[in-house]
Amino acid sequence: MGECLVPDSNAAAASILIVDDTPTNLALMVELLQPHYRTRVALNGEKAIALALGTEPPDLILLDVMMPGLSGYDVCRRIKADPRTRDIPIIFLSAMGAVEDETLGLQLGGVDYVTKPIRPAIVLARIRTHLAMAGQSRERERLVTRLEQQTSALSELNHTLEQRIADGVAQVERLGRLKRYFSPSVVDLMLSGNSDDPLKSHRREVAAAFVDLRGFTAFTEA
């Protein structure tokens, strides 16, 4: 059994992977879910893991516990151990209703544990709840990532502004020192670098005269 799709009008619906080794159970779950979701099915744990790790991972997994080969618990362990699939919510569907069975399923990372025979309305309600919670979690992660990016950009901008302010203050200080010894008009000509600079051909001599003053490196190298 492969993928069973709902009509195109519902193409944006969430995708649910149903895992059960009993074809009758799979058929019943597909019939229940198909009006609301896209469904895929797997008859064993190996196939379930392959589908979960495929190009289109499911939004939620309904997982039987008692299966030949890999049990539902084994499948859950494998899925939760892989970074690509660990955030997919898993709801166990099992005839094993003992407290320790349910406890183990939740400890392994399942978000819910529903005992068979299922009550359709309850199953649908729990699926809706966990899909909504998963969507909210993804949105929070998206917002956190966006906030971190904006914070990083703002920090970089602040650093640039601080550097520009520091450069500006240093430039003002250098100008102030120059203007102690030259008239403002001469300083402006010196800094403009044009042919009217009266000291253009004597910058090294001027720099030597002011070697005891700090901040004239830019002037001598201009």
Short mmCIF file of C-alpha atoms in Angstrom, two decimals:
data_model
loop_
_atom_site.label_atom_id
_atom_site.label_comp_id
_atom_site.label_asym_id
_atom_site.label_seq_id
_atom_site.Cartn_x
_atom_site.Cartn_y
_atom_site.Cartn_z
CA MET A 1 0.00 0.00 0.00
CA GLY A 2 1.34 3.44 -0.88
CA GLU A 3 0.15 7.00 -0.60
CA CYS A 4 -3.55 7.81 -0.62
CA LEU A 5 -4.32 11.41 -1.50
CA VAL A 6 -7.44 13.43 -0.85
CA PRO A 7 -8.97 15.51 -3.67
CA ASP A 8 -6.98 18.46 -5.03
CA SER A 9 -9.18 20.95 -3.17
CA ASN A 10 -7.63 19.65 0.04
CA ALA A 11 -4.07 19.41 -1.30
CA ALA A 12 -2.69 21.74 1.36
CA ALA A 13 -3.86 19.45 4.17
CA ALA A 14 -1.35 17.95 6.58
CA SER A 15 0.27 14.64 5.71
CA ILE A 16 -0.18 11.71 8.10
CA LEU A 17 1.77 8.45 8.02
CA ILE A 18 -0.22 5.47 9.34
CA VAL A 19 1.85 2.49 10.44
CA ASP A 20 0.19 -0.86 11.18
CA ASP A 21 0.96 -4.43 10.18
CA THR A 22 -2.76 -5.23 9.73
CA PRO A 23 -4.15 -4.12 6.33
CA THR A 24 -7.69 -3.92 7.73
CA ASN A 25 -6.59 -1.44 10.37
CA LEU A 26 -4.80 0.63 7.75
CA ALA A 27 -7.88 0.71 5.55
CA LEU A 28 -10.08 1.85 8.45
CA MET A 29 -7.68 4.65 9.40
CA VAL A 30 -7.33 5.83 5.80
CA GLU A 31 -11.12 5.94 5.49
CA LEU A 32 -11.33 8.00 8.68
CA LEU A 33 -8.56 10.45 7.82
CA GLN A 34 -8.78 10.87 4.08
CA PRO A 35 -11.57 13.48 4.14
CA HIS A 36 -9.32 15.70 6.27
CA TYR A 37 -5.68 14.87 5.53
CA ARG A 38 -3.28 13.40 3.03
CA THR A 39 -2.38 9.88 4.11
CA ARG A 40 0.44 7.44 3.56
CA VAL A 41 0.65 3.94 4.97
CA ALA A 42 3.33 1.47 6.00
CA LEU A 43 2.87 -2.20 6.91
CA ASN A 44 6.10 -2.43 8.92
CA GLY A 45 8.61 -0.38 10.84
CA GLU A 46 11.31 -0.40 8.17
CA LYS A 47 8.94 1.08 5.59
CA ALA A 48 7.73 3.65 8.10
CA ILE A 49 11.26 4.87 8.78
CA ALA A 50 12.01 5.03 5.05
CA LEU A 51 8.92 7.16 4.43
CA ALA A 52 9.68 9.42 7.40
CA LEU A 53 13.20 10.02 6.09
CA GLY A 54 12.02 10.53 2.52
CA THR A 55 11.79 13.71 0.50
CA GLU A 56 8.37 14.54 1.98
CA PRO A 57 8.35 13.66 5.68
CA PRO A 58 4.89 13.38 7.26
CA ASP A 59 3.50 16.06 9.54
CA LEU A 60 2.36 13.41 12.04
CA ILE A 61 2.72 9.64 12.50
CA LEU A 62 0.09 7.22 13.81
CA LEU A 63 2.13 4.26 15.01
CA ASP A 64 1.06 0.76 16.02
CA VAL A 65 3.15 -0.80 18.78
CA MET A 66 2.96 -4.56 18.21
CA MET A 67 4.48 -5.31 14.79
CA PRO A 68 6.83 -8.02 13.52
CA GLY A 69 10.42 -6.94 13.07
CA LEU A 70 10.73 -3.42 14.41
CA SER A 71 8.09 -2.67 17.04
CA GLY A 72 6.43 0.71 17.28
CA TYR A 73 8.75 1.54 20.16
CA ASP A 74 11.77 0.68 17.99
CA VAL A 75 10.48 2.88 15.20
CA CYS A 76 9.90 5.74 17.61
CA ARG A 77 13.45 5.45 18.96
CA ARG A 78 14.90 5.59 15.45
CA ILE A 79 12.78 8.53 14.37
CA LYS A 80 13.48 10.55 17.51
CA ALA A 81 17.22 9.84 17.26
CA ASP A 82 17.46 11.41 13.81
CA PRO A 83 17.64 15.24 13.67
CA ARG A 84 15.70 15.20 10.40
CA THR A 85 12.65 13.52 11.93
CA ARG A 86 12.82 14.01 15.69
CA ASP A 87 10.27 16.84 15.69
CA ILE A 88 7.56 14.83 13.91
CA PRO A 89 4.78 14.17 16.46
CA ILE A 90 4.06 10.47 17.01
CA ILE A 91 0.74 9.16 18.34
CA PHE A 92 0.81 5.52 19.38
CA LEU A 93 -2.24 3.40 18.50
CA SER A 94 -2.12 0.12 20.38
CA ALA A 95 -4.19 -2.67 21.89
CA MET A 96 -1.66 -2.68 24.73
CA GLY A 97 -3.39 -0.57 27.35
CA ALA A 98 -1.28 -1.18 30.45
CA VAL A 99 0.07 1.86 32.25
CA GLU A 100 3.67 0.77 31.67
CA ASP A 101 3.04 0.47 27.92
CA GLU A 102 1.66 3.98 27.68
CA THR A 103 4.40 5.32 29.94
CA LEU A 104 7.11 3.79 27.76
CA GLY A 105 5.60 5.25 24.61
CA LEU A 106 5.54 8.74 26.10
CA GLN A 107 9.05 8.37 27.52
CA LEU A 108 10.36 7.48 24.07
CA GLY A 109 9.01 10.73 22.67
CA GLY A 110 5.44 9.97 21.66
CA VAL A 111 3.07 12.91 22.10
CA ASP A 112 0.04 10.71 22.79
CA TYR A 113 -1.07 7.11 23.30
CA VAL A 114 -4.47 5.90 22.10
CA THR A 115 -5.70 2.41 22.91
CA LYS A 116 -7.61 0.21 20.48
CA PRO A 117 -10.40 -0.10 19.62
CA ILE A 118 -10.19 3.59 18.79
CA ARG A 119 -12.96 6.15 19.06
CA PRO A 120 -12.85 8.07 15.76
CA ALA A 121 -13.90 11.44 17.18
CA ILE A 122 -11.22 11.23 19.88
CA VAL A 123 -8.53 10.25 17.38
CA LEU A 124 -9.43 13.13 15.07
CA ALA A 125 -9.46 15.58 17.98
CA ARG A 126 -6.05 14.48 19.19
CA ILE A 127 -4.59 14.65 15.70
CA ARG A 128 -5.88 18.21 15.30
CA THR A 129 -4.45 19.17 18.68
CA HIS A 130 -0.99 17.79 18.04
CA LEU A 131 -0.79 19.16 14.51
CA ALA A 132 -1.69 22.59 15.88
CA MET A 133 0.91 22.31 18.64
CA ALA A 134 3.58 21.25 16.16
CA GLY A 135 2.69 24.17 13.91
CA GLN A 136 2.95 26.60 16.82
CA SER A 137 6.34 25.14 17.75
CA ARG A 138 7.63 25.61 14.19
CA GLU A 139 6.35 29.18 14.16
CA ARG A 140 8.11 29.93 17.45
CA GLU A 141 11.36 28.51 16.06
CA ARG A 142 10.94 30.62 12.92
CA LEU A 143 10.38 33.76 14.97
CA VAL A 144 13.35 33.00 17.23
CA THR A 145 15.59 32.49 14.20
CA ARG A 146 14.35 35.73 12.65
CA LEU A 147 14.90 37.60 15.92
CA GLU A 148 18.44 36.23 16.22
CA GLN A 149 19.20 37.34 12.66
CA GLN A 150 17.80 40.81 13.30
CA THR A 151 19.72 41.08 16.57
CA SER A 152 22.94 40.11 14.81
CA ALA A 153 22.33 42.66 12.05
CA LEU A 154 21.54 45.37 14.61
CA SER A 155 24.68 44.54 16.58
CA GLU A 156 26.77 44.82 13.42
CA LEU A 157 25.13 48.14 12.56
CA ASN A 158 25.76 49.48 16.07
CA HIS A 159 29.41 48.46 15.81
CA THR A 160 29.72 50.26 12.46
CA LEU A 161 28.07 53.40 13.86
CA GLU A 162 30.29 53.35 16.94
CA GLN A 163 33.36 53.07 14.72
CA ARG A 164 32.20 55.94 12.54
CA ILE A 165 31.53 58.09 15.59
CA ALA A 166 34.97 57.25 16.99
CA ASP A 167 36.57 58.11 13.64
CA GLY A 168 34.64 61.36 13.52
CA VAL A 169 35.70 62.34 17.03
CA ALA A 170 39.33 61.53 16.20
CA GLN A 171 39.10 63.63 13.05
CA VAL A 172 37.69 66.57 14.99
CA GLU A 173 40.52 66.26 17.51
CA ARG A 174 43.11 66.22 14.72
CA LEU A 175 41.55 69.26 13.11
CA GLY A 176 41.56 71.03 16.45
CA ARG A 177 45.27 70.37 16.89
CA LEU A 178 46.08 71.56 13.38
CA LYS A 179 44.08 74.74 13.86
CA ARG A 180 46.19 75.63 16.89
CA TYR A 181 49.10 76.21 14.54
CA PHE A 182 47.50 77.12 11.22
CA SER A 183 44.61 79.33 10.24
CA PRO A 184 41.33 77.50 9.51
CA SER A 185 41.58 78.40 5.81
CA VAL A 186 45.07 76.86 5.55
CA VAL A 187 43.90 73.70 7.36
CA ASP A 188 40.96 73.37 4.97
CA LEU A 189 43.33 73.64 1.99
CA MET A 190 45.68 71.07 3.52
CA LEU A 191 42.88 68.58 4.01
CA SER A 192 41.32 69.17 0.60
CA GLY A 193 44.43 67.83 -1.14
CA ASN A 194 44.05 70.15 -4.14
CA SER A 195 46.76 72.13 -5.89
CA ASP A 196 46.15 75.21 -3.73
CA ASP A 197 47.51 73.45 -0.63
CA PRO A 198 50.45 75.69 0.37
CA LEU A 199 52.15 72.84 2.25
CA LYS A 200 51.51 70.04 -0.21
CA SER A 201 55.18 69.70 -1.17
CA HIS A 202 56.35 69.99 2.44
CA ARG A 203 54.13 67.49 4.28
CA ARG A 204 57.00 65.38 5.56
CA GLU A 205 58.72 68.41 7.00
CA VAL A 206 55.47 69.52 8.64
CA ALA A 207 54.92 66.01 10.02
CA ALA A 208 58.43 66.00 11.52
CA ALA A 209 57.72 69.30 13.19
CA PHE A 210 54.61 67.84 14.83
CA VAL A 211 56.03 64.40 15.63
CA ASP A 212 55.23 64.87 19.31
CA LEU A 213 51.51 65.21 18.51
CA ARG A 214 49.35 62.08 18.21
CA GLY A 215 47.03 61.32 15.31
CA PHE A 216 49.00 62.67 12.34
CA THR A 217 49.58 59.34 10.57
CA ALA A 218 46.72 59.90 8.15
CA PHE A 219 48.02 63.35 7.36
CA THR A 220 51.56 62.16 6.52
CA GLU A 221 50.32 59.28 4.40
CA ALA A 222 47.77 61.25 2.41
#
